[in-house]
Coordinates of C-alpha atoms in Angstrom, one line a residue:
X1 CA -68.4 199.1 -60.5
X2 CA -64.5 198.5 -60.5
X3 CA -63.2 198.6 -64.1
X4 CA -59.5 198.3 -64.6
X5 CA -57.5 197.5 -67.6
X6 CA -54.0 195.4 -67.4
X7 CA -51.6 195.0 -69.6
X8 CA -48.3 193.0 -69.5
X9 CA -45.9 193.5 -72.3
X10 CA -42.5 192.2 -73.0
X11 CA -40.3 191.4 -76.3
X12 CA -42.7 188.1 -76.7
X13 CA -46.1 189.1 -76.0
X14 CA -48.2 192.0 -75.1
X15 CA -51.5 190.6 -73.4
X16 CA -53.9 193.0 -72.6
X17 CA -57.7 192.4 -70.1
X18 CA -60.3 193.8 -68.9
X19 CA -61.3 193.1 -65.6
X20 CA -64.6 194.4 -64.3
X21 CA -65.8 193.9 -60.6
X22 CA -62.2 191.6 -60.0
X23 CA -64.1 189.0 -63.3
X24 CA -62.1 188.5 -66.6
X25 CA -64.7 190.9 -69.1
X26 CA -61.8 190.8 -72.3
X27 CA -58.7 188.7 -72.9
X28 CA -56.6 190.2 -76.6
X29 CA -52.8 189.1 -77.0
X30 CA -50.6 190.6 -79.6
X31 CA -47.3 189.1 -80.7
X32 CA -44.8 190.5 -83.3
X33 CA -45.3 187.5 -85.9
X34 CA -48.8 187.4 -85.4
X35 CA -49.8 191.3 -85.4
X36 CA -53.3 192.1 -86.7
X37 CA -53.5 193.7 -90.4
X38 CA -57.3 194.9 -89.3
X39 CA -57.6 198.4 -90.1
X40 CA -54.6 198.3 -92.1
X41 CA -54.9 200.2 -95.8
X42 CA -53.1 199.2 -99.0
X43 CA -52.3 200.1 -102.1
X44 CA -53.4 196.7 -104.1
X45 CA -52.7 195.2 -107.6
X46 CA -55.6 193.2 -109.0
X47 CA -54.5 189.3 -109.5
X48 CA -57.5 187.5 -111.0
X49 CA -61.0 188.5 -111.4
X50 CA -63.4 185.5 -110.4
X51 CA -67.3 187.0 -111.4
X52 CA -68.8 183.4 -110.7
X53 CA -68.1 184.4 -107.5
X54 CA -68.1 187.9 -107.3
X55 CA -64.4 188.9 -106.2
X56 CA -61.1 189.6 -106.9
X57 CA -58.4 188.2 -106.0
X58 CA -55.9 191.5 -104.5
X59 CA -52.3 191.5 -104.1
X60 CA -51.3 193.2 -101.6
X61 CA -47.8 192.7 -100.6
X62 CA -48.8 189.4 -98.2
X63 CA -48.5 185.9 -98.8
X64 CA -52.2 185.5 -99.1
X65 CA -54.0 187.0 -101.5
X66 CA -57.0 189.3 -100.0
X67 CA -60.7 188.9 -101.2
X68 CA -62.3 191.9 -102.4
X69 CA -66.4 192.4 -103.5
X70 CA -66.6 193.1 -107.6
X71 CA -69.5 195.4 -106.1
X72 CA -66.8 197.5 -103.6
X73 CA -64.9 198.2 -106.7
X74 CA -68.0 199.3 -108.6
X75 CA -68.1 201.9 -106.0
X76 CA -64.9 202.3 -105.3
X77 CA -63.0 206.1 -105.5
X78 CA -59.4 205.9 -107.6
X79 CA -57.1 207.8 -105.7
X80 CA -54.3 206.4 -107.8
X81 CA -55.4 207.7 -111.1
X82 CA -56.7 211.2 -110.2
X83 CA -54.7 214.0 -109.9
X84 CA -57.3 215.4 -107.4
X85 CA -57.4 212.3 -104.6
X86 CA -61.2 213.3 -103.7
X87 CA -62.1 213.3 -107.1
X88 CA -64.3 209.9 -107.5
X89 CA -64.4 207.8 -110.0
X90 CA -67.4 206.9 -111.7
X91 CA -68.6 203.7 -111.4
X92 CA -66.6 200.7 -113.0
X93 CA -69.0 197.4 -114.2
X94 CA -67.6 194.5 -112.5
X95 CA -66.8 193.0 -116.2
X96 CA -64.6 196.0 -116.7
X97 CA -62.3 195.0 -113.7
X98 CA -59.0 193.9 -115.3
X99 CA -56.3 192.1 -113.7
X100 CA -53.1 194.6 -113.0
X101 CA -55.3 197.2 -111.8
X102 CA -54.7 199.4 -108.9
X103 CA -57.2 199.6 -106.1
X104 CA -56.9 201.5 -102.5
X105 CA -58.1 198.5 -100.3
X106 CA -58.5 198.0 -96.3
X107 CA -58.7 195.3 -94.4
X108 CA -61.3 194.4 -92.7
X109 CA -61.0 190.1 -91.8
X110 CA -58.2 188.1 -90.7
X111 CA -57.2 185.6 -92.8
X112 CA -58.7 182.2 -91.2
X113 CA -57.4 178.7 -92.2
X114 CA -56.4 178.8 -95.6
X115 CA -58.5 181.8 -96.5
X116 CA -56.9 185.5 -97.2
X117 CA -58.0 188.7 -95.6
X118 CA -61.0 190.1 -96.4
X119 CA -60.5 193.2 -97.9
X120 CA -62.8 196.6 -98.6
X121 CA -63.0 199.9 -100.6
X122 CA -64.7 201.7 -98.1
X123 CA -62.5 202.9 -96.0
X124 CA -62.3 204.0 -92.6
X125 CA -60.1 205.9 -90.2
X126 CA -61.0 205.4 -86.3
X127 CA -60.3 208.2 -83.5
X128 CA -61.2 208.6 -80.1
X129 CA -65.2 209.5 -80.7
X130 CA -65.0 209.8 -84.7
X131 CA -64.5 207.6 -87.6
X132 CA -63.0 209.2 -91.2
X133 CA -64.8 208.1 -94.4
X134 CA -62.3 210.0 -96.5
X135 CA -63.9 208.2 -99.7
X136 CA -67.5 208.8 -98.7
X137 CA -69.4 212.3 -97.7
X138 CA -72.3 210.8 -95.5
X139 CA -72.2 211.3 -92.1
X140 CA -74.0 209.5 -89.4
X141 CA -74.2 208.3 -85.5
X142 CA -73.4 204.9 -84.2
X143 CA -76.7 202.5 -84.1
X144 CA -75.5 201.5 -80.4
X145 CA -76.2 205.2 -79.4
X146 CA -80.5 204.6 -78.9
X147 CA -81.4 207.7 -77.2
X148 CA -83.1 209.6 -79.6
X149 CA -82.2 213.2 -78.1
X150 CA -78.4 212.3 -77.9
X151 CA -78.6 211.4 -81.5
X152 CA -80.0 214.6 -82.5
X153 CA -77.9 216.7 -80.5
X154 CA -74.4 215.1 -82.2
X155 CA -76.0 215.3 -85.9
X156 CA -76.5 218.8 -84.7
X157 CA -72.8 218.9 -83.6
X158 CA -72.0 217.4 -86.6
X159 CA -73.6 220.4 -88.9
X160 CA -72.0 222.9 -86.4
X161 CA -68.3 222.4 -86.8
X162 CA -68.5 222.4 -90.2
X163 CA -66.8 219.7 -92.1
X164 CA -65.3 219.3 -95.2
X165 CA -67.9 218.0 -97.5
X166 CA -66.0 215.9 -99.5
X167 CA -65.2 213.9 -96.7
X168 CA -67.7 211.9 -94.4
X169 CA -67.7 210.9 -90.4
X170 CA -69.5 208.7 -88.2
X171 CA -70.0 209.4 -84.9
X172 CA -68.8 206.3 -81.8
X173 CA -70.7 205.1 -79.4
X174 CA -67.9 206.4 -76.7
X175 CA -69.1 209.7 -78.4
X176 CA -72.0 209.5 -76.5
X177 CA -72.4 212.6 -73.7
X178 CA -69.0 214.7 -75.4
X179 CA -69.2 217.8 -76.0
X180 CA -68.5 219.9 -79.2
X181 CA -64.6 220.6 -78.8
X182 CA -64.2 217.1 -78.3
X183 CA -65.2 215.8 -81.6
X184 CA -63.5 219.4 -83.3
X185 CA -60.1 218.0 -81.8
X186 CA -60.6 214.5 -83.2
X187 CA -61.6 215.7 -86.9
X188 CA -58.9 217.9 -86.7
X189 CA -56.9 215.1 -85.9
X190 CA -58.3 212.4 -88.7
X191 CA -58.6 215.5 -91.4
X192 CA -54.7 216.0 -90.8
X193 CA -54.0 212.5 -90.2
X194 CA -55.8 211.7 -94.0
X195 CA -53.5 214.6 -95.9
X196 CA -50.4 212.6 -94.4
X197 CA -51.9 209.3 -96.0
X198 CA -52.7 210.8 -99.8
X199 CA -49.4 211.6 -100.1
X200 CA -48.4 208.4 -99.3
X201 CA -50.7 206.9 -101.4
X202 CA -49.1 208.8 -104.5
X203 CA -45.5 208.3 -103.2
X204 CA -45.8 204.3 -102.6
X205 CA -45.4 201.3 -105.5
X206 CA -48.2 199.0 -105.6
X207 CA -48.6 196.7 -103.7
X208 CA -47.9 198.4 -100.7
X209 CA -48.8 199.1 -97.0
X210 CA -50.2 202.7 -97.0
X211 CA -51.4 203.2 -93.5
X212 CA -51.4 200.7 -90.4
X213 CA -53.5 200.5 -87.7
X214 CA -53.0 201.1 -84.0
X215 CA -51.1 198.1 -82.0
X216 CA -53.4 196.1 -79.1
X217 CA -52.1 198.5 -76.2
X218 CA -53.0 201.6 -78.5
X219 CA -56.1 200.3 -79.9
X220 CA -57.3 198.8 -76.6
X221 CA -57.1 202.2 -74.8
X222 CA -58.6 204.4 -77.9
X223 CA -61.2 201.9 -78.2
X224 CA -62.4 200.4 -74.3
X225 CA -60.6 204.1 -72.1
X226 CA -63.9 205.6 -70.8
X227 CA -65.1 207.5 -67.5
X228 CA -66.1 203.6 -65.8
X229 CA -62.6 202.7 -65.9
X230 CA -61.1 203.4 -62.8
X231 CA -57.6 202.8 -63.5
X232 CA -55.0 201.1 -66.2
X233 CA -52.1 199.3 -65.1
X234 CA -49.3 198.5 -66.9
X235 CA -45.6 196.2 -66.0
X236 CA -43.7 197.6 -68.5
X237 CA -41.6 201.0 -68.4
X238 CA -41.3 201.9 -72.2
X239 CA -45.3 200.9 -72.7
X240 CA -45.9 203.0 -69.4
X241 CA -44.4 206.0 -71.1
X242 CA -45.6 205.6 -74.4
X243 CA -48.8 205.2 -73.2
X244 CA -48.6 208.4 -71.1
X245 CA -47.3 210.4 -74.3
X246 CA -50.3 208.9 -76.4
X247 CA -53.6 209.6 -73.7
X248 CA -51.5 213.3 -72.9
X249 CA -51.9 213.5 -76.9
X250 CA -55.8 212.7 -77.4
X251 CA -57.4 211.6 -73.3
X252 CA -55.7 214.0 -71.5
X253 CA -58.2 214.1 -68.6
X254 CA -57.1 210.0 -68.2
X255 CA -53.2 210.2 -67.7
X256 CA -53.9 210.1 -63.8
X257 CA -55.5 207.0 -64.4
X258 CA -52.6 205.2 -65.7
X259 CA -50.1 203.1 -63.3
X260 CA -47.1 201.4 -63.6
X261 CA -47.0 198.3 -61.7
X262 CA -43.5 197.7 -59.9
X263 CA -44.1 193.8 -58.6
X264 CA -43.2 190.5 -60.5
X265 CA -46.5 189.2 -61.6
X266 CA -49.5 191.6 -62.5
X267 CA -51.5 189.0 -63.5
X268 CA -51.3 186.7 -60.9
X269 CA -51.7 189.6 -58.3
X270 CA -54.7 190.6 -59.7
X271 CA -56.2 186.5 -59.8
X272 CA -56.2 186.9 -64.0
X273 CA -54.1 184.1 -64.6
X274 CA -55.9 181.8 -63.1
X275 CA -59.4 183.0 -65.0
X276 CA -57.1 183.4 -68.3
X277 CA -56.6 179.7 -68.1
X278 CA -60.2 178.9 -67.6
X279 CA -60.8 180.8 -71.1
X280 CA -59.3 177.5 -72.9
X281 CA -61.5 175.3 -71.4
X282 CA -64.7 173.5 -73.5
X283 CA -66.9 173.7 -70.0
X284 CA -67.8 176.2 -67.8
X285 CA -69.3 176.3 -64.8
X286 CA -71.6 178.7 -63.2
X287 CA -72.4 179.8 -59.6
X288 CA -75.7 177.3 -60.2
X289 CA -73.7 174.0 -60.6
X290 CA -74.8 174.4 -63.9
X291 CA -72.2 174.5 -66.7
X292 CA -71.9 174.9 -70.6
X293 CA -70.1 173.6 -72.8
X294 CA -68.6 175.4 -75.8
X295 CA -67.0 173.3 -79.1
X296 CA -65.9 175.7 -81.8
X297 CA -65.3 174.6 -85.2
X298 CA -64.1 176.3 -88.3
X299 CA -67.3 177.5 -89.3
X300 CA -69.8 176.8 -86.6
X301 CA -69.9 177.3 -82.8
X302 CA -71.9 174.9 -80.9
X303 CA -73.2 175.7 -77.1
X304 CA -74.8 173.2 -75.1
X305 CA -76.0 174.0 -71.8
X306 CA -76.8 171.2 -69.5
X307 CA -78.3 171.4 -65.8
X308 CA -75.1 169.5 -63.8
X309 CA -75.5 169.6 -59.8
X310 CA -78.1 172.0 -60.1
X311 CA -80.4 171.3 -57.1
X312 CA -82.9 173.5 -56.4
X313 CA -86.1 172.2 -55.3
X314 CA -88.1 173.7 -57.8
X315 CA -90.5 171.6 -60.9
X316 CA -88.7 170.7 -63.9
X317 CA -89.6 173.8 -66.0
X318 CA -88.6 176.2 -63.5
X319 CA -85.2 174.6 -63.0
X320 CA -84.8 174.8 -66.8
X321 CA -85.7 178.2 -67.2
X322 CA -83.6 179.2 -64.1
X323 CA -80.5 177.6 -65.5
X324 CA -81.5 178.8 -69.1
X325 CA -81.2 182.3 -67.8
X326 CA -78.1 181.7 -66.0
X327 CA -76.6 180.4 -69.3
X328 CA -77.9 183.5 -71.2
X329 CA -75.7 185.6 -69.5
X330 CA -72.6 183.0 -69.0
X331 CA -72.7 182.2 -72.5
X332 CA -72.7 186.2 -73.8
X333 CA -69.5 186.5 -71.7
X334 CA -67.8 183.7 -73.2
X335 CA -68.5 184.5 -76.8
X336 CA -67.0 188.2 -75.9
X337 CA -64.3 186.8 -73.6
X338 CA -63.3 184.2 -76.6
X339 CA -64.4 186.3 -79.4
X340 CA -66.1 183.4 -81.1
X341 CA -67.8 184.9 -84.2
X342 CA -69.5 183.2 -87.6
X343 CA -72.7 181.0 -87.3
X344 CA -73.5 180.3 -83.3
X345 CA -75.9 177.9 -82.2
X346 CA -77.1 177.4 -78.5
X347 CA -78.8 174.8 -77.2
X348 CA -80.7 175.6 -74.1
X349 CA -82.6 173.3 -71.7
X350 CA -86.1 172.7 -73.4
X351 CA -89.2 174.5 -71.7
X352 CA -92.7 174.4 -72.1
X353 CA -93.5 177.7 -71.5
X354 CA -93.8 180.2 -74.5
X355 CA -93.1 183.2 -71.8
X356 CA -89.7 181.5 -70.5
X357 CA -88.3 181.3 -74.0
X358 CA -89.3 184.7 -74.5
X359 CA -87.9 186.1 -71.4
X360 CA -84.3 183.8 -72.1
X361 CA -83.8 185.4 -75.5
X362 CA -84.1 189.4 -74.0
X363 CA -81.7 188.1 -71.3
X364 CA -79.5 186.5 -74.1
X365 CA -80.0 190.1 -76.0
X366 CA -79.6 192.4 -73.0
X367 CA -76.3 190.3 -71.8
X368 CA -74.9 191.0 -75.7
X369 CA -75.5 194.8 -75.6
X370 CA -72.4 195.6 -74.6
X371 CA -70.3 193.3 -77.1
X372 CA -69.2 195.6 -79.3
X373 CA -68.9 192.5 -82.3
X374 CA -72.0 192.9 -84.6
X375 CA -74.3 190.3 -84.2
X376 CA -77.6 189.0 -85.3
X377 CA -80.1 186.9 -83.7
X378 CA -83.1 184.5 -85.4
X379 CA -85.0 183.7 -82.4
X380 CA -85.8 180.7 -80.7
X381 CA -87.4 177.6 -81.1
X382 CA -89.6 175.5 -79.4
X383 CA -86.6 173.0 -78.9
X384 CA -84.9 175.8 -77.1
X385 CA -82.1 176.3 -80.1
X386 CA -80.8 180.1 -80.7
X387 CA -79.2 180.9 -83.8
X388 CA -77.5 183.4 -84.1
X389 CA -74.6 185.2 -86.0
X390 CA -71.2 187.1 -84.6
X391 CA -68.8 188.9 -86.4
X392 CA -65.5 187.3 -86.3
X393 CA -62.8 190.0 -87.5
X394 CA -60.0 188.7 -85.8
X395 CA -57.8 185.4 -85.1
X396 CA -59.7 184.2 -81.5
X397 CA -57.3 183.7 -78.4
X398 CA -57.2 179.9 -78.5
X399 CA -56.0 180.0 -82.2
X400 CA -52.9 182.2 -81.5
X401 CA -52.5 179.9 -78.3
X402 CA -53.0 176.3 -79.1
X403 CA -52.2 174.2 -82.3
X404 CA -53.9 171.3 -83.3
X405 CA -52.6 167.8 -81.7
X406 CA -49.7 166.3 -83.2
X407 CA -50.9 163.2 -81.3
X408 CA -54.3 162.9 -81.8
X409 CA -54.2 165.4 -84.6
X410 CA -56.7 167.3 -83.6
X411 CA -59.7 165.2 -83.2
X412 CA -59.7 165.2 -79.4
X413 CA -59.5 161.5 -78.9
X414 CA -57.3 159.0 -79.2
X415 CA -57.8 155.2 -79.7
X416 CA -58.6 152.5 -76.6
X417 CA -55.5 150.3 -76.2
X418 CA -58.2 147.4 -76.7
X419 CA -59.4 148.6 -80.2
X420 CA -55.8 149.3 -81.1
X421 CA -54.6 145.7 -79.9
X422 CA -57.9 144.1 -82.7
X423 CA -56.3 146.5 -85.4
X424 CA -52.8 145.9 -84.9
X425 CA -53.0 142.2 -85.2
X426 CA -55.1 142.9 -88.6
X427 CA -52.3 144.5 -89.6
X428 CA -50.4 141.9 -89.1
X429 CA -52.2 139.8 -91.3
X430 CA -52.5 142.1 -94.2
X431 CA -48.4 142.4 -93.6
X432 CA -47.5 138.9 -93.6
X433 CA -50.2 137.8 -96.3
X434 CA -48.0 137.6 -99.1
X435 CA -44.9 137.1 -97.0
X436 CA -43.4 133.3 -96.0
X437 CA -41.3 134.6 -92.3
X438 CA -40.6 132.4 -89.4
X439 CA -40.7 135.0 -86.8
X440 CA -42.0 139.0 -86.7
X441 CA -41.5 141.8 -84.2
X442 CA -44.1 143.9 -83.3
X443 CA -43.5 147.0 -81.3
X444 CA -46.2 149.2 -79.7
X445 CA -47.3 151.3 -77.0
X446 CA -46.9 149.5 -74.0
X447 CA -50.7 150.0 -73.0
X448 CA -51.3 147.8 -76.7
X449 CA -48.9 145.7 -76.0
X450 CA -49.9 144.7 -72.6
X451 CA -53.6 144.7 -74.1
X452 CA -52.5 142.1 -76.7
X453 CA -49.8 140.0 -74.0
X454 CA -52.7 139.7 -71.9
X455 CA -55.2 137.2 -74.4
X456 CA -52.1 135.0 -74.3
X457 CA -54.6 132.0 -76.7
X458 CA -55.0 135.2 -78.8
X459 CA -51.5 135.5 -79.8
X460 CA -51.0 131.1 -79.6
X461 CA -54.0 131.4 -82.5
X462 CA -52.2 134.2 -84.2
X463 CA -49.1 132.2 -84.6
X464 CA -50.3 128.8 -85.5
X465 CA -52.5 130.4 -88.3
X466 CA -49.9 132.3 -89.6
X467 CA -46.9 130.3 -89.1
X468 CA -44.9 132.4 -87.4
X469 CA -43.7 133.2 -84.1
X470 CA -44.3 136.7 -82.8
X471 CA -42.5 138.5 -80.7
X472 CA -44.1 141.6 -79.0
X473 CA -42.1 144.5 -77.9
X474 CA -43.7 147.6 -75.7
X475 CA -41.8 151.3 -76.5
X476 CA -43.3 153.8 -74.2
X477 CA -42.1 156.2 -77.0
X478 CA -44.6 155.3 -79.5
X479 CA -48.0 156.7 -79.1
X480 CA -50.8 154.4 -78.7
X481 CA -51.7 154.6 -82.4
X482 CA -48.3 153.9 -83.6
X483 CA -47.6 150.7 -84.8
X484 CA -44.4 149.2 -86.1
X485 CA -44.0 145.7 -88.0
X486 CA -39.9 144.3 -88.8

């Protein structure tokens, strides 16, 4: 298995893939105006407690407010108010919550639409195959690692290098086969990294940013660098470098992995732009003839599959489950690949047989294993529907790419020139109802125009019944919903 990671960075943009077996796996962009606050920690001022709801409102520093759980802060530890910073607090009812006070918060959603981030109390530091919980003392071992004996023997790790118990860690999945000096050298790092961030926390002014997380290039390689990838390239000196000082600093093993690519166009080279492209569009096809077709909406995702020009000779539920399968896997990819997240429903070909809807939901599971987004799926029904759920953290690719249609303004369709040429003569009634004109212009796209010029006892009729003569005027700068009356 070829896995390589690309990145292209410039002033702009950084974009960052992917690419296993030469096929577009994960598509992230990063740009200066739109840089993720996931991960980031702040030092928050309470703006309005809501308990009908159960949040607060938290200020901090942003132009959106952040939504924060009256239960977080219940649990919450005041490092603000304590001399000692591990000293926790002890547990604040939600009706004692005040507005003006001070909370440590981290993010841990985007804003989406109008909404603010989503904020948390529990907070956590990532490394390389640890997470920090400097507020909590649990420790624990990722749910993706399943092998029972690996699981023991990192606990075991765990208890061996000894810890400070007033802190807690969870062990990655990428964790998974490391040996003991490897997680020693990333608690060292976290434990050291966390004394730099208390003293920030009582040096900074509320509301303010106390620690921020990792940029794409950074975060990519901490979080996706393993033994499968076979090599990272990069087109940009300075991110070449800086990515050679960070991996010497934590992956040292890696650094002969990394590559700085000389030519004009990494992307294109390498066939991504061309599949990066595909990643906008609502249908996909598959090797089958089959395609889906994907329609995200703000809080809903909606995948249909449908059969298309596939022909093999097989009966009817056969060819269903066969393309079912297919989709299974397709439709996985794409939700990674997009990173669609909040309700998901999919709507496979229906099949009779109990067995094939069984069998398509472990290959819908088995294709999702390695998505590292949290999901949850319900099952499915006899009507072939799946839902399911998908974390959604951050902002997808198509939002930070596209805007809605000034044109059409965003509903994907447009008007027929025939439908506009019945309602722009109604409005031409409604105009000259309580008017007494001899003669009225009426300019409009030149498809509406033509549509209207064309009915030539339409526009006689019009006249004589309105007394007045109408003159009609085509401006291929109007849009075909535009209408103008003088």
């Amino acid at each position: 298995m070829n896995k390589e990671i690309l990145i292209t960075a410039d002033p702009q943009e950084k974009r960052v893939v992917i690419v296993k077996d030469k096929i577009l796996e994960e598509f992230y962009i990063e740009r200066p105006q739109d840089k993720t606050i996931v991960g980031n920690i702040y030092k928050g001022i309470i703006e309005a407690v809501i308990p009908s709801i159960n949040g607060a409102f938290v200020d901090i520093g942003l132009p959106k407010k952040g939504f924060l759980y009256l239960t977080e802060i219940e649990d919450a530890y005041d490092l603000i108010d304590n001399h000692d910073s591990r000293l926790p607090q002890k547990k604040q009812p939600a009706k004692e919550v005040k507005k003006g006070q001070e909370v440590l918060v981290q993010v841990v959603k985007e804003s989406f639409g109008t909404k603010g981030p989503r904020l948390s109390t529990h907070i956590g530091i990532a490394g390389r195959f640890l997470v920090l919980m400097p507020l909590d003392n649990q420790t624990g071992v990722s749910r993706r690692i399943e092998d029972d004996d690996e699981r023991r023997r990192l606990r075991q790790i765990l208890q061996e290098l000894k810890l400070p118990k007033e802190v807690g860690f969870i062990v990655r999945t990428v964790a998974s086969g490391k040996n003991k000096n490897d997680l020693m050298r990333d608690a060292v790092f976290l434990i050291k990294l966390w004394k730099g961030v208390e003293k920030t926390i009582k040096r900074q002014k509320a509301p303010s940013l106390i620690y921020e997380e990792y940029d794409l290039t950074l975060r990519v390689i901490r979080d996706s660098f393993s033994e499968d990838v076979a090599k990272l390239i990069v087109d940009s000196k300075p991110e070449f470098y800086r990515i050679q000082k960070f991996m010497g600093a934590f992956m040292g093993s890696f650094r002969r992995k990394v590559e700085y690519y000389r030519g004009a166009d990494l992307f294109g080279e390498k066939d991504v732009e061309r599949q990066i492209n595909k990643v906008f569009e609502k249908k996909v096809y598959m090797k089958s003839k089959a395609y889906i077709i994907i329609e995200p909406t703000e809080g809903l995702v909606v995948v249909d599959v449908n059969s298309g020009g596939f022909k093999d000779k097989v009966n009817q539920e056969e060819a269903a489950f066969r393309v079912n399968c297919e989709a299974a896997i397709e439709a996985a990819h794409q939700l990674r690949l997009r990173d669609l997240g909040g309700i998901i429903v999919i709507d496979f070909i229906d099949m009779e047989k109990e067995f094939h809807r069984r069998e398509v939901l472990r290959v819908l599971k088995e294709a999702l294993n390695s998505d590292r987004a949290k999901y949850d799926i319900l099952g499915i029904s006899k009507f072939g529907l799946v839902e399911m759920t998908r974390e959604r953290i951050h902002n997808t690719v198509q939002t930070l790419s596209f805007r809605d249609c000034p044109y059409c303004g965003g509903k994907g369709r447009v008007k027929s020139p025939v439908t506009m040429a019945i309602f722009a003569l109604k409005e031409l009634r409604k105009y000259l109802k309580d008017k007494r004109l001899r003669e009225v212009t009426l300019t409009l796209n030149p498809e509406v125009a033509g549509e209207i010029a064309r009915n030539k006892e339409n526009v006689r009729f019009v006249e004589r019944s309105l007394r007045v003569k109408l003159n009609l005027i085509p401006n291929p700068a109007l849009k075909i919903e535009d209408i103008s009356i003088s």
